[in-house]
Coordinates of N, CA and C in Angstrom, one line a residue:
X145 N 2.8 -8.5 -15.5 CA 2.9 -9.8 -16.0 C 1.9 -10.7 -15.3
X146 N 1.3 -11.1 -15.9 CA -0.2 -12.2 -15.4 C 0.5 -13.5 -14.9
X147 N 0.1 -13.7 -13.5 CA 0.6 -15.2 -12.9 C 0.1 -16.2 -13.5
X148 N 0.6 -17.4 -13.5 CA 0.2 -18.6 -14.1 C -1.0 -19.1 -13.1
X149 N -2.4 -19.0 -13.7 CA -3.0 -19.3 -12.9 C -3.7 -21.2 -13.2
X150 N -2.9 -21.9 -14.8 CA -3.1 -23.3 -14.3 C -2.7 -24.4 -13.7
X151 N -1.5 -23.8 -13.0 CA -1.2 -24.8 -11.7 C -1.7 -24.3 -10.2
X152 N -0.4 -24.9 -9.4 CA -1.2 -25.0 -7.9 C -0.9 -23.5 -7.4
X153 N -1.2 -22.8 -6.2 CA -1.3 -22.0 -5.9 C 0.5 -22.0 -5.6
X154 N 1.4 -22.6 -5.0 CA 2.7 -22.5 -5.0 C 2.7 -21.9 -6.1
X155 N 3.1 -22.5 -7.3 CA 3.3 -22.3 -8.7 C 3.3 -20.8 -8.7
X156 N 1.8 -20.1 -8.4 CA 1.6 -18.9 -8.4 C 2.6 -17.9 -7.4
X157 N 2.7 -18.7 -6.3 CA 3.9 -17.6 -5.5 C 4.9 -17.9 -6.2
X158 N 5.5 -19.0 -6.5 CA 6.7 -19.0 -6.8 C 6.8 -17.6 -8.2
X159 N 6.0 -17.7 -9.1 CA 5.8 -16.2 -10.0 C 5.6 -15.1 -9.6
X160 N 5.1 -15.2 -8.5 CA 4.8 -13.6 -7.9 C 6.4 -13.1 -7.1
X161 N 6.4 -14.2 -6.5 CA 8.3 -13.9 -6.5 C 9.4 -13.6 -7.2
X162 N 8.8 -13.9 -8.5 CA 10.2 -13.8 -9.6 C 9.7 -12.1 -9.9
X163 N 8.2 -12.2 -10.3 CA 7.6 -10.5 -10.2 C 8.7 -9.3 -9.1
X164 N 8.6 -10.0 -7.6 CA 9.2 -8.9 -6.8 C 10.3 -8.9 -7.1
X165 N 11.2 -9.7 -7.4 CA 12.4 -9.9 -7.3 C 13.1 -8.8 -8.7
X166 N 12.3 -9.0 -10.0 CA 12.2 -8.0 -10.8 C 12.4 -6.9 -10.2
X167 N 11.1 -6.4 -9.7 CA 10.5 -5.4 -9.1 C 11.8 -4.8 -8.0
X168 N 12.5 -5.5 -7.6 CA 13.6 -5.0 -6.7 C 14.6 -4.5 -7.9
X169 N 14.8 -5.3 -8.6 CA 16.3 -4.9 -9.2 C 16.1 -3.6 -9.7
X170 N 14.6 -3.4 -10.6 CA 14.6 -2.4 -11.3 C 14.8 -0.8 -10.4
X171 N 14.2 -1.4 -9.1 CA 14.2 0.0 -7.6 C 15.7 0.2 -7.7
X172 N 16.2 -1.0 -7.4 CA 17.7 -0.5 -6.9 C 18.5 0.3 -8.1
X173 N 18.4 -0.6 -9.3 CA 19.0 0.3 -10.8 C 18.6 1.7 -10.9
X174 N 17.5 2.3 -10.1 CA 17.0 3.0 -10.5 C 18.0 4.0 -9.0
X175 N 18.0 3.2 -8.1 CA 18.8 3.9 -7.0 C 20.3 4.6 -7.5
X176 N 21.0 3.5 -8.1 CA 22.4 3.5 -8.2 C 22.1 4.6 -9.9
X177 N 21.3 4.7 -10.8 CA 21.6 5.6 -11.8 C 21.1 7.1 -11.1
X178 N 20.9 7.1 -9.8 CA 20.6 8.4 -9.6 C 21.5 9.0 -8.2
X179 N 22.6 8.2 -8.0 CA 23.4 8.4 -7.3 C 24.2 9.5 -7.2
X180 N 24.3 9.9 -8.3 CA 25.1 11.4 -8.3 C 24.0 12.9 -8.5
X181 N 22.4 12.4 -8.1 CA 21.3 13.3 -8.3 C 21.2 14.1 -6.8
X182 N 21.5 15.2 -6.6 CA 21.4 15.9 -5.4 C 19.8 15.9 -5.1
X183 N 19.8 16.2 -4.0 CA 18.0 14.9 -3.4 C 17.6 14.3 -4.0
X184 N 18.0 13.2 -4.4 CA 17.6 11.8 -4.5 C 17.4 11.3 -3.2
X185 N 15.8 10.5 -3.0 CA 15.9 9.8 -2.2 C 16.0 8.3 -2.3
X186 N 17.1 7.7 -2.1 CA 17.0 6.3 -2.2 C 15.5 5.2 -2.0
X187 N 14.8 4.4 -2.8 CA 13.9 3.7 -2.5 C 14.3 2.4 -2.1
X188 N 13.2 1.9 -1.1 CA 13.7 0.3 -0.8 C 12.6 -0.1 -1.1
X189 N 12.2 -1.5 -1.7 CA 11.0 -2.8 -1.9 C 11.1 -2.7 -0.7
X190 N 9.7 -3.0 0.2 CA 9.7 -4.0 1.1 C 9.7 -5.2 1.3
X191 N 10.7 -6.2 0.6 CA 10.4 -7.4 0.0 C 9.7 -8.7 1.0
X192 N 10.8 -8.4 2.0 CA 10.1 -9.4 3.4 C 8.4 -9.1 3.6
X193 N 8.3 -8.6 4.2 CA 6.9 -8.1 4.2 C 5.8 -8.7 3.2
X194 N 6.2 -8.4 1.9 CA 5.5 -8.5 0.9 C 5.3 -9.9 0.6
X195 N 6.5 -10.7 0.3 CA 6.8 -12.1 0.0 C 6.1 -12.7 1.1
X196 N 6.2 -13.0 2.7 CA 5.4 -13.1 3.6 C 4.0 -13.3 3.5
X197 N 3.1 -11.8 3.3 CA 1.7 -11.6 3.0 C 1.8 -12.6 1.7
X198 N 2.2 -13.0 1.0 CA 2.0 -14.0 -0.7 C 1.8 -15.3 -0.3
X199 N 3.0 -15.6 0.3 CA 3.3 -16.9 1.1 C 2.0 -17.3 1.8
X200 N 1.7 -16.7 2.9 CA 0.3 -16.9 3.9 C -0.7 -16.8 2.6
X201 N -0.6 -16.5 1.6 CA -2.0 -16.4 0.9 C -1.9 -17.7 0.2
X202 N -0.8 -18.2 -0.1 CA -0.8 -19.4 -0.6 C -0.9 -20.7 -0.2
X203 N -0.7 -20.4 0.9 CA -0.9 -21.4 1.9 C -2.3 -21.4 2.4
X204 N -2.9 -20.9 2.3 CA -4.5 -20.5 2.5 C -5.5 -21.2 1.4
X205 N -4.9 -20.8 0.8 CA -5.3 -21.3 -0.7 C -5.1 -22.7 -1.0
X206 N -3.7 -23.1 -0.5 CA -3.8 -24.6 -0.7 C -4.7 -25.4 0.2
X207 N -5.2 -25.1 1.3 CA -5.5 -25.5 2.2 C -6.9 -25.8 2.1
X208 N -7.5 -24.0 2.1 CA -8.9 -23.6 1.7 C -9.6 -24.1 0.5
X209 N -8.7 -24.7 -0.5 CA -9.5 -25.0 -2.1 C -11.2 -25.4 -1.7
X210 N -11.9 -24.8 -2.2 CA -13.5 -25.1 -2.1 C -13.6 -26.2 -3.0
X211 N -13.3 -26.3 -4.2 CA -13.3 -27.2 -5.2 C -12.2 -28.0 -5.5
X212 N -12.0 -29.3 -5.1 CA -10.0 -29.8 -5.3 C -10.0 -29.9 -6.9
X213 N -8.8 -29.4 -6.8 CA -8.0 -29.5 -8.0 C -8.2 -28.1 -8.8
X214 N -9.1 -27.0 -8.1 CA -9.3 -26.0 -9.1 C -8.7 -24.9 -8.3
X215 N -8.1 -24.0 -9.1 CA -6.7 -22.9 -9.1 C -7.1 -21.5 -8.5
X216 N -7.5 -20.7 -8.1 CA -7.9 -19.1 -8.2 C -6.6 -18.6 -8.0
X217 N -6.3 -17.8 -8.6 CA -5.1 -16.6 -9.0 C -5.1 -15.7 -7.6
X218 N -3.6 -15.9 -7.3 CA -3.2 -14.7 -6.4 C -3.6 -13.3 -6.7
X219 N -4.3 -12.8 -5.5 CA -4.0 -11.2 -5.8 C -2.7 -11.1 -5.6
X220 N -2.9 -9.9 -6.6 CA -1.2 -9.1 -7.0 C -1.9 -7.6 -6.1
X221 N -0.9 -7.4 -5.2 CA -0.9 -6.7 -4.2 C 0.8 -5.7 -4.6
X222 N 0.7 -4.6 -4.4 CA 1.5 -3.7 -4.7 C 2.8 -3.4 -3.8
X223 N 4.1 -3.8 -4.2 CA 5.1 -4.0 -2.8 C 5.3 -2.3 -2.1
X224 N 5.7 -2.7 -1.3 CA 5.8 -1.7 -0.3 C 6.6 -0.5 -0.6
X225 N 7.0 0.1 -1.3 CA 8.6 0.8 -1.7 C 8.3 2.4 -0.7
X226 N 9.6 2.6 0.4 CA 9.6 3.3 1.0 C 10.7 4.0 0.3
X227 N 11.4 5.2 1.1 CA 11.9 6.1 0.9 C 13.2 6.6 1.5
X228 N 14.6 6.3 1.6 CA 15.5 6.3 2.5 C 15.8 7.5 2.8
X229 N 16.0 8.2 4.1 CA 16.3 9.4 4.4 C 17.9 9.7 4.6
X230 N 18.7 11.0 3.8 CA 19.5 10.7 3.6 C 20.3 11.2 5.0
X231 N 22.0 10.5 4.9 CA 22.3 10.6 6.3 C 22.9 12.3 6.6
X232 N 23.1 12.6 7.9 CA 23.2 13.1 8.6 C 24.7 14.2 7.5
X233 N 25.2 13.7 6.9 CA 26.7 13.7 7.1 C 26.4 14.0 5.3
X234 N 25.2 14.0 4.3 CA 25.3 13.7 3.0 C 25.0 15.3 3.1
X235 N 26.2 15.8 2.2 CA 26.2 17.2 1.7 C 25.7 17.5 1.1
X236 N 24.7 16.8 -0.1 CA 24.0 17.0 -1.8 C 22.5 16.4 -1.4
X237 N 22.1 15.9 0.4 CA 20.8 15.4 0.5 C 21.1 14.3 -0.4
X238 N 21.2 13.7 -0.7 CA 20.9 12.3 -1.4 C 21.5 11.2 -0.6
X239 N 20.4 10.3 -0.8 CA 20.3 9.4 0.0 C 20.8 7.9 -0.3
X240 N 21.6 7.9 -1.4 CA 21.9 6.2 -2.1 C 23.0 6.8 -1.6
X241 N 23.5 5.2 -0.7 CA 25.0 4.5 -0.9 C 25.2 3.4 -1.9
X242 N 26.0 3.8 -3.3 CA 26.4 2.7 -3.8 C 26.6 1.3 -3.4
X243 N 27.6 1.3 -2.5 CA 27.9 -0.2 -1.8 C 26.5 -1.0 -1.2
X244 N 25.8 -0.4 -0.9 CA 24.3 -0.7 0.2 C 23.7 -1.4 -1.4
X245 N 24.0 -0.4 -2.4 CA 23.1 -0.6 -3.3 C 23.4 -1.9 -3.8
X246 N 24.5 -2.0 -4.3 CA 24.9 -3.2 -5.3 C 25.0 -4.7 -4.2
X247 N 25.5 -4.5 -3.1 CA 25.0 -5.4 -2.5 C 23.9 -6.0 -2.7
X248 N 22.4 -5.3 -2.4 CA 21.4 -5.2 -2.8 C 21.1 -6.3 -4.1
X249 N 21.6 -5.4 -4.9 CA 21.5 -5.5 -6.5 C 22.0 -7.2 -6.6
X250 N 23.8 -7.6 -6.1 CA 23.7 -9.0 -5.6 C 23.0 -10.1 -5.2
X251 N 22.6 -9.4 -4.1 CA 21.7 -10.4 -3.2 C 20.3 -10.7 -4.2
X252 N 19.6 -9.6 -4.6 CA 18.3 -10.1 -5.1 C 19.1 -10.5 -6.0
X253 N 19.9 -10.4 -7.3 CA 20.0 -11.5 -8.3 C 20.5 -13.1 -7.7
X254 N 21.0 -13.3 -6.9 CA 21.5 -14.7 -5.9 C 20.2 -15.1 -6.3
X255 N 19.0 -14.7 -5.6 CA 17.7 -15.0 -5.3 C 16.9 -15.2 -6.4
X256 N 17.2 -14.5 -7.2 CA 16.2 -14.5 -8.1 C 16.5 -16.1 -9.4
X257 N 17.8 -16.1 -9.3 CA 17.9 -16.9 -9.7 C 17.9 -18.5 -8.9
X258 N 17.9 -18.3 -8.0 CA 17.3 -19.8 -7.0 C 15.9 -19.9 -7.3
X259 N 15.4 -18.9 -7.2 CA 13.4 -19.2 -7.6 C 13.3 -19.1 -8.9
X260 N 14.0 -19.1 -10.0 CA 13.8 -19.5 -11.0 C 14.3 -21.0 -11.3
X261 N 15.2 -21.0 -10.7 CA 16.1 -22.6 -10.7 C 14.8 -23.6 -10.1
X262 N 14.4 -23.0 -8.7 CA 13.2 -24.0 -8.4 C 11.9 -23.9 -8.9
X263 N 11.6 -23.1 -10.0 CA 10.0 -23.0 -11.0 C 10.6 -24.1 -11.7
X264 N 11.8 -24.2 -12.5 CA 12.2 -24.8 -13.6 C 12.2 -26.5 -13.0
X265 N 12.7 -26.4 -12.0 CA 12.4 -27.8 -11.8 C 10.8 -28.7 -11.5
X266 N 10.3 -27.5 -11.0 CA 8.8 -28.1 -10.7 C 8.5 -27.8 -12.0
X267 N 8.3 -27.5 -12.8 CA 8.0 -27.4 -14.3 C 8.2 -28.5 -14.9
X268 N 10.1 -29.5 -14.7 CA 10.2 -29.8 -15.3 C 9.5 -31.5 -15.0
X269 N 9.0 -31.5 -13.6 CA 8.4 -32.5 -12.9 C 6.7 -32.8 -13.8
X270 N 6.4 -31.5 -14.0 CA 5.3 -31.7 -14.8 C 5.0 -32.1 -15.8
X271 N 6.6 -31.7 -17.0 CA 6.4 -32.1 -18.1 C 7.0 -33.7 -17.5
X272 N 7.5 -34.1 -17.0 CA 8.1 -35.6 -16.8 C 6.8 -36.4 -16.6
X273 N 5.8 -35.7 -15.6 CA 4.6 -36.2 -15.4 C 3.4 -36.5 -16.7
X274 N 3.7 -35.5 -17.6 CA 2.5 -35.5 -18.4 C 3.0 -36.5 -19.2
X275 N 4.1 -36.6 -19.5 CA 5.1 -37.2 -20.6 C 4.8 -38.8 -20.3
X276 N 4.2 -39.1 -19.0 CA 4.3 -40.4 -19.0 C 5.8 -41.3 -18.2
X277 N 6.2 -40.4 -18.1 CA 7.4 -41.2 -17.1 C 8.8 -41.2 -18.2
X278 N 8.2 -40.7 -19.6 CA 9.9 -40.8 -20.4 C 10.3 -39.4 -21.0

């Protein structure tokens, strides 16, 4: 999905975040439908990490602008997805715990829907802006 590159560089993280945040659920669905798969290795996003490196780029960007008022598009950089090793104690080698998972699955939907709640408002600041004040 192509970031919106005619607002401000925020704008842009804030999309690249809704991207990872995707990008997690789909890892974890993909965890929990292979839960009963003997060696399966559970995957994790590295979301901290990733979100971080976006963040500092944005911030760079807002700072760095060579030209004010003009946009350059985030690189889209590829998140981290490791590989969970399964425990000590897993008879079938597979490595998903359900509970771990859906937690997971939770927490990034929590999230994902607060960074969409706050694109929609800066969006809606724009149209209130362009609109003239009514």
């Amino acid at each position: 999905m192509p970031t919106m590159s005619m607002f401000d560089p925020m704008m842009n993280a804030l999309q690249r975040v809704l991207d990872l945040r995707q990008q997690q659920h789909a890892v974890t669905a993909s965890n929990l439908a292979n839960a009963e798969t003997p060696g399966f290795r559970a995957k994790v996003l590295e979301f901290d990490e990733t979100l971080s490196a976006i963040m500092k780029r944005a911030q760079s960007e807002m700072v760095n602008q060579r030209v004010p008022g003009h946009v350059t598009r985030l690189a889209v950089q590829a998140p981290d997805i490791e590989e969970v090793a399964p425990a000590p104690w897993s008879t079938d080698d597979n490595s998903v715990l359900p509970e771990r998972e859906i937690a997971r699955m939770q927490e990034n939907s929590l999230m994902y829907r607060a960074v969409a709640e706050g694109l929609s408002r800066r969006l809606a600041l724009l149209k209130y802006a362009a609109s003239d004040g009514r």
